[in-house]
Structures are given as structure tokens and as C-alpha cells.
Coordinates of C-alpha atoms in Angstrom, one line a residue:
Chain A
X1 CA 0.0 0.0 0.0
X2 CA 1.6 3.4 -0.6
X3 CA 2.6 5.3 2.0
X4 CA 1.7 9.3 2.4
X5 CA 2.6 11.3 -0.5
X6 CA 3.5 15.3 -0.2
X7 CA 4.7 17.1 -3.2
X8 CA 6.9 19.2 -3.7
X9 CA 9.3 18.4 -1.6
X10 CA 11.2 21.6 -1.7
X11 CA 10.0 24.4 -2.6
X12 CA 11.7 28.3 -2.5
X13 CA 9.4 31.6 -2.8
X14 CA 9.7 35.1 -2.3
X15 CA 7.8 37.2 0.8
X16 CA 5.0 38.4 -0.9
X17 CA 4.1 35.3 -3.3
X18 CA 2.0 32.1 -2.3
X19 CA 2.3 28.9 -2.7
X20 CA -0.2 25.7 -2.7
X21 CA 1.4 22.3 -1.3
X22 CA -0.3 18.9 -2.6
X23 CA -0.8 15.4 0.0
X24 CA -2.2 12.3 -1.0
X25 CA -3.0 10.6 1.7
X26 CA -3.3 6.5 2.0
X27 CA -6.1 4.7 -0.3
X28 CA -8.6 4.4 1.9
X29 CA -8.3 7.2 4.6
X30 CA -10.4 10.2 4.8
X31 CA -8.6 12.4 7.3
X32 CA -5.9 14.4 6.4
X33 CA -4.3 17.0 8.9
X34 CA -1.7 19.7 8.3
X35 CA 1.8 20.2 10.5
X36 CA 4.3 23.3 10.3
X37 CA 7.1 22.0 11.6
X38 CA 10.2 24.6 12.6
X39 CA 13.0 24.2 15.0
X40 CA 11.7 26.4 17.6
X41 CA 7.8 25.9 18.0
X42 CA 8.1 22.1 17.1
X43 CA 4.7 20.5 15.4
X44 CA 2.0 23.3 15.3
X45 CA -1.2 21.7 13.7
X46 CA -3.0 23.8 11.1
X47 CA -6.4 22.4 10.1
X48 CA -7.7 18.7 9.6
X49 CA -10.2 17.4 7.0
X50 CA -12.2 14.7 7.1
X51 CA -14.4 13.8 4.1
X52 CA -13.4 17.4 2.0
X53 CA -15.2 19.0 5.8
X54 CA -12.5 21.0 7.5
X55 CA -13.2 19.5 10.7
X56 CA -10.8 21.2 13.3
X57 CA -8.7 24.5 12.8
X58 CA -5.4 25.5 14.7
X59 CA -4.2 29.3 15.7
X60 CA -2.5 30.1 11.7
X61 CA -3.8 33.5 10.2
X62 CA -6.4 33.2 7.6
X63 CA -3.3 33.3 4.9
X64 CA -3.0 29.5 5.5
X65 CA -6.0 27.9 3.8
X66 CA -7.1 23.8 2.6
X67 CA -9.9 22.1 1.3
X68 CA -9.6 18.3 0.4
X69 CA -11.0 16.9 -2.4
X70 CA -13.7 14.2 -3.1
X71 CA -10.7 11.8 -3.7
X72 CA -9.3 12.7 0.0
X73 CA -6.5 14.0 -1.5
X74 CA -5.6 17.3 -0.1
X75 CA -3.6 20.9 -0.6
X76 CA -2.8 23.8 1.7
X77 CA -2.3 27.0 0.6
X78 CA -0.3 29.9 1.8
X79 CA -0.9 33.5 0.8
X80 CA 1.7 36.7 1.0
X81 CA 4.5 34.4 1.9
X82 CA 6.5 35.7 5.0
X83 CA 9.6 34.6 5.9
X84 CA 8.8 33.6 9.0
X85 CA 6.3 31.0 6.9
X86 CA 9.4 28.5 6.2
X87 CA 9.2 25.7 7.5
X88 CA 8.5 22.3 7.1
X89 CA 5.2 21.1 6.3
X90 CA 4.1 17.4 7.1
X91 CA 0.8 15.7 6.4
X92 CA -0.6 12.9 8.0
X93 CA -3.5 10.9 7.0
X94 CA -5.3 8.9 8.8
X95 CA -8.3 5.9 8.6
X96 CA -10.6 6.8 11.9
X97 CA -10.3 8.7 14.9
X98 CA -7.9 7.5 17.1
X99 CA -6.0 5.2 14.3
X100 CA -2.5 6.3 14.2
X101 CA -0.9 8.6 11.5
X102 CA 1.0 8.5 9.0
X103 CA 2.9 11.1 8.0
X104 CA 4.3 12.4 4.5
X105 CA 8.3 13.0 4.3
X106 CA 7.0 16.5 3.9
X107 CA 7.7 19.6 2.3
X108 CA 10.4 21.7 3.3
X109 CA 9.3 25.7 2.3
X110 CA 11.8 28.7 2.0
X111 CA 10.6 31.8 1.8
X112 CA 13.5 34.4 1.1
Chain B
X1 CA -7.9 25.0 24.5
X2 CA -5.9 22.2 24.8
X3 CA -2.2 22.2 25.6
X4 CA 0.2 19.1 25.9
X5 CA 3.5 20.1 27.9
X6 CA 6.7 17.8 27.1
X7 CA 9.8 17.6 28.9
X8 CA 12.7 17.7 28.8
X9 CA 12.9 19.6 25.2
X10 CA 16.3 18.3 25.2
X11 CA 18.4 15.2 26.4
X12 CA 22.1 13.9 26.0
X13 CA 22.9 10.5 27.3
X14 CA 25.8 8.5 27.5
X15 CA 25.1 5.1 25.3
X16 CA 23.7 2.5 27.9
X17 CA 21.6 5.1 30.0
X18 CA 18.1 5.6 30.6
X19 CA 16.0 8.1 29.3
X20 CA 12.7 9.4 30.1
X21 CA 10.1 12.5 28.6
X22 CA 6.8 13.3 29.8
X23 CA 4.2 14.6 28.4
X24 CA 1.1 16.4 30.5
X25 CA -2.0 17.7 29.1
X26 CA -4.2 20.5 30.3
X27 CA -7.6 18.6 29.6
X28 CA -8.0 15.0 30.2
X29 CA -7.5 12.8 26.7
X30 CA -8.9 10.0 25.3
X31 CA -5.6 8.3 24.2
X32 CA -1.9 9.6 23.8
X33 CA 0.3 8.1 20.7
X34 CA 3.7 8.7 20.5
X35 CA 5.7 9.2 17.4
X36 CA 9.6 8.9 16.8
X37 CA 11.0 11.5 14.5
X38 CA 14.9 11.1 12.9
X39 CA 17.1 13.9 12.3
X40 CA 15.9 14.6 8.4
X41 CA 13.3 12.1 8.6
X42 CA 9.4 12.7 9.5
X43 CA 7.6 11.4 12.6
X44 CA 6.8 7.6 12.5
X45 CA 3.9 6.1 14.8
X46 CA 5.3 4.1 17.8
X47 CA 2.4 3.5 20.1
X48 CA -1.2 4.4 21.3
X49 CA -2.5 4.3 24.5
X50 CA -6.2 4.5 25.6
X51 CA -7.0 3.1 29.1
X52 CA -6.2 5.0 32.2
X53 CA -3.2 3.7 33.9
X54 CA -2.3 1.6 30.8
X55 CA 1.2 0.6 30.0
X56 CA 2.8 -1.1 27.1
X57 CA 6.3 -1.9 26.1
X58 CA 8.3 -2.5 23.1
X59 CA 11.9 -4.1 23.6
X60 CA 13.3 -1.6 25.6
X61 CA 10.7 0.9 25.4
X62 CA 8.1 1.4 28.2
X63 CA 4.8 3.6 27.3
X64 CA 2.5 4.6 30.8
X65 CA -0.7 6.2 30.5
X66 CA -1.8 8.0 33.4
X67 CA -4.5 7.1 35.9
X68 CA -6.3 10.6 35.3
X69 CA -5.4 10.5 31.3
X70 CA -3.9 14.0 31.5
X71 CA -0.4 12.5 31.5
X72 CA 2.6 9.8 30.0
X73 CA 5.6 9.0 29.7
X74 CA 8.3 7.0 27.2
X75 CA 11.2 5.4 29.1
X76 CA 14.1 4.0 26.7
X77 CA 16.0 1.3 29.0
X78 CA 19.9 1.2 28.2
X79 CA 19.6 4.0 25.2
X80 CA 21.6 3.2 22.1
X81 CA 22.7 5.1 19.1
X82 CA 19.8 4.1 17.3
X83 CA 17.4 6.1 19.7
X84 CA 18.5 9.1 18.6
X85 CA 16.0 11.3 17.3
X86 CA 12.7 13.6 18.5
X87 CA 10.3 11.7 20.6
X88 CA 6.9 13.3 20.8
X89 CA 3.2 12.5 21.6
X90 CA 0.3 13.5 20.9
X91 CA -2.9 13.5 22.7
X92 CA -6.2 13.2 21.3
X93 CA -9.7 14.2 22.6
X94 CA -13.3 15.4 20.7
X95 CA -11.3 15.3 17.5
X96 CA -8.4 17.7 18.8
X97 CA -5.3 16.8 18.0
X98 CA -2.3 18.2 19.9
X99 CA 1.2 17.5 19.9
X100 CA 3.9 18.3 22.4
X101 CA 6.8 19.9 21.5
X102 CA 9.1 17.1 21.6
X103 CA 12.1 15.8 22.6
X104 CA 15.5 15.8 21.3
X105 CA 17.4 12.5 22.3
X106 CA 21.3 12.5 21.8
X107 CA 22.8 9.2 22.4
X108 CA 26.7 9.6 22.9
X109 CA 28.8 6.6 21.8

């Protein structure tokens, strides 16, 4: 079965410009959460969707966006890129509540 | 809203130590799973836990769930090189999601 799929996997962008990140999650699995990874806050989640329903939300500004699609895959979206926006980004999908996830190797966002 | 507290953030051990994080939550959770990231790598699922007071082990890891579900810990037994790596957990409840910040294990040869 393949595993969770983020693309790209690097990525370098300009302050100012946006950028959209793509996750596939595993066949099967209808939640997909978001991850901004960066050495000094650690894993801060983003948002979750479950069945293309954004289904919880964390504390981002309204420049970080989803939506998932009716195939589960989903995409975030970043708007007026700020340098303080690179970081990496991980995905993780899972099959139910409680069912452990599975993350994406991730995408690793530069914003110069 | 919910928050999950982890300590130590960091941790160097000599090869053949112990090592121990915890990780408390603010509200109580309906299960805790920990993950095991690598330096350059992203986090892989170790374990869940559900019941209160609940402990499992793996080989030389041992996972405790707290009586009141607001807390647990990971405890490595005789650490080797292989351990290194960011151990965090994350606790789950109504849906929520939250991990702790992690911690950073150094194993010294």
C-alpha cells in the first residue's frame, strides 16, 4: 500500500508570493491533517479534513487555507508568503479517529 | 484550549543510559500516541494508549498512560545510538489533535 505522499518536496518563494502544497494521503483514509514544523515551535497543527469538511482549525492567520477533495487528496495554501512562513510542512492521514498517522516525508518551504 | 506540555525539550545520554520525557496535558485525553522523528526524517507512529493507567512496552521501550489521562511517559532502557531522534506525543480528545513539543534525544557513543 503506498505510504503518504507530499509534493513538492522543496520548494523556494519570495515574501509576498503564495504557494499551494499537494498530500495524498493513503487509499482508503479520509482524514488528512496539516503540520508546520520549525526548530523552535516544534509541530503546530493547522487544520484537519475529514471527508473534504475542514473538521478542526489550529491558531495560523487566515493566509493559511485547505480544502480536500472528493478523492481525500488534499492541498494547503499559503498566501503573502512571509519569511517567517518557512518551515517544514508534514501531512498525515489517517483511517478513523484514534487510528494512528501517517505522516508524509514533507515539504520543506523557503521563503527568502 | 488544549495544551500538551513535554519535557525535557532536550536530552544527552551517554550510550547505555536511561532516558525518560513526559508529556502532560491541560484537559483530560482519550488516548496519547507517540511518534519517533529522525534527524531529516518525519515522525513515525510508535504507540497508542487508551485506558487509564495503561502501560505497554516494546523491547526496551516502556509507554505509561496515566491514571487521570492527563499525563505519560516513554522510558528508553539502556539508550543506544539508534534512539537518537525527537520523541513526541500526541494526545487526542473530541477530535483535537495536539502534539507536544518534543524531545530531542542524543545518544553519545
Amino acid at each position: 500500500k503506498a505510504g503518504v505522499t507530499q509534493t513538492p518536496r522543496y520548494l523556494i518563494k519570495t515574501r509576498g508570493q503564495q504557494v499551494t502544497l499537494s498530500c495524498s494521503p493513503i487509499s482508503g483514509h479520509r482524514s488528512v491533517s496539516w503540520y508546520q514544523q520549525t526548530p523552535g515551535q516544534g509541530l503546530q497543527f493547522l487544520f484537519e479534513y475529514f471527508s473534504e469538511t475542514q473538521r478542526n482549525k489550529g491558531n495560523f492567520p487566515g493566509r493559511f487555507s485547505g480544502r480536500q477533495f472528493s478523492n481525500s487528496r488534499s492541498e494547503m495554501n499559503v498566501s503573502t508568503l512571509e519569511l517567517g512562513d518557512s518551515a517544514l510542512y508534514l501531512c498525515a492521514s489517517r483511517g478513523t479517529n484514534g487510528d494512528q498517522a501517517f505522516f508524509g516525508q514533507g515539504t520543506r518551504l523557503t521563503v527568502v | 484550549g488544549q495544551q500538551v506540555m513535554q519535557i525535557p525539550q532536550y536530552q544527552h545520554v551517554q550510550e547505555g543510559e536511561d532516558f525518560t520525557t513526559y508529556c502532560n496535558s491541560s484537559t483530560t485525553l482519550s488516548n496519547i500516541q507517540w511518534y519517533k522523528q529522525r534527524p531529516g526524517g518525519h515522525p513515525v507512529f510508535l504507540i497508542q494508549l487508551v485506558k487509564s493507567g495503561e502501560v505497554k512496552k516494546q523491547k526496551r521501550l516502556t509507554f505509561q498512560f496515566g491514571e487521570a489521562k492527563k499525563n505519560s511517559s516513554l522510558h528508553i532502557t539502556a539508550t543506544q545510538t539508534t534512539d537518537v531522534g525527537t520523541y513526541f506525543c500526541l494526545g487526542g480528545s473530541n477530535y483535537k489533535l495536539t502534539f507536544g513539543k518534543g524531545t530531542l534525544l542524543t545518544v553519545n557513543p
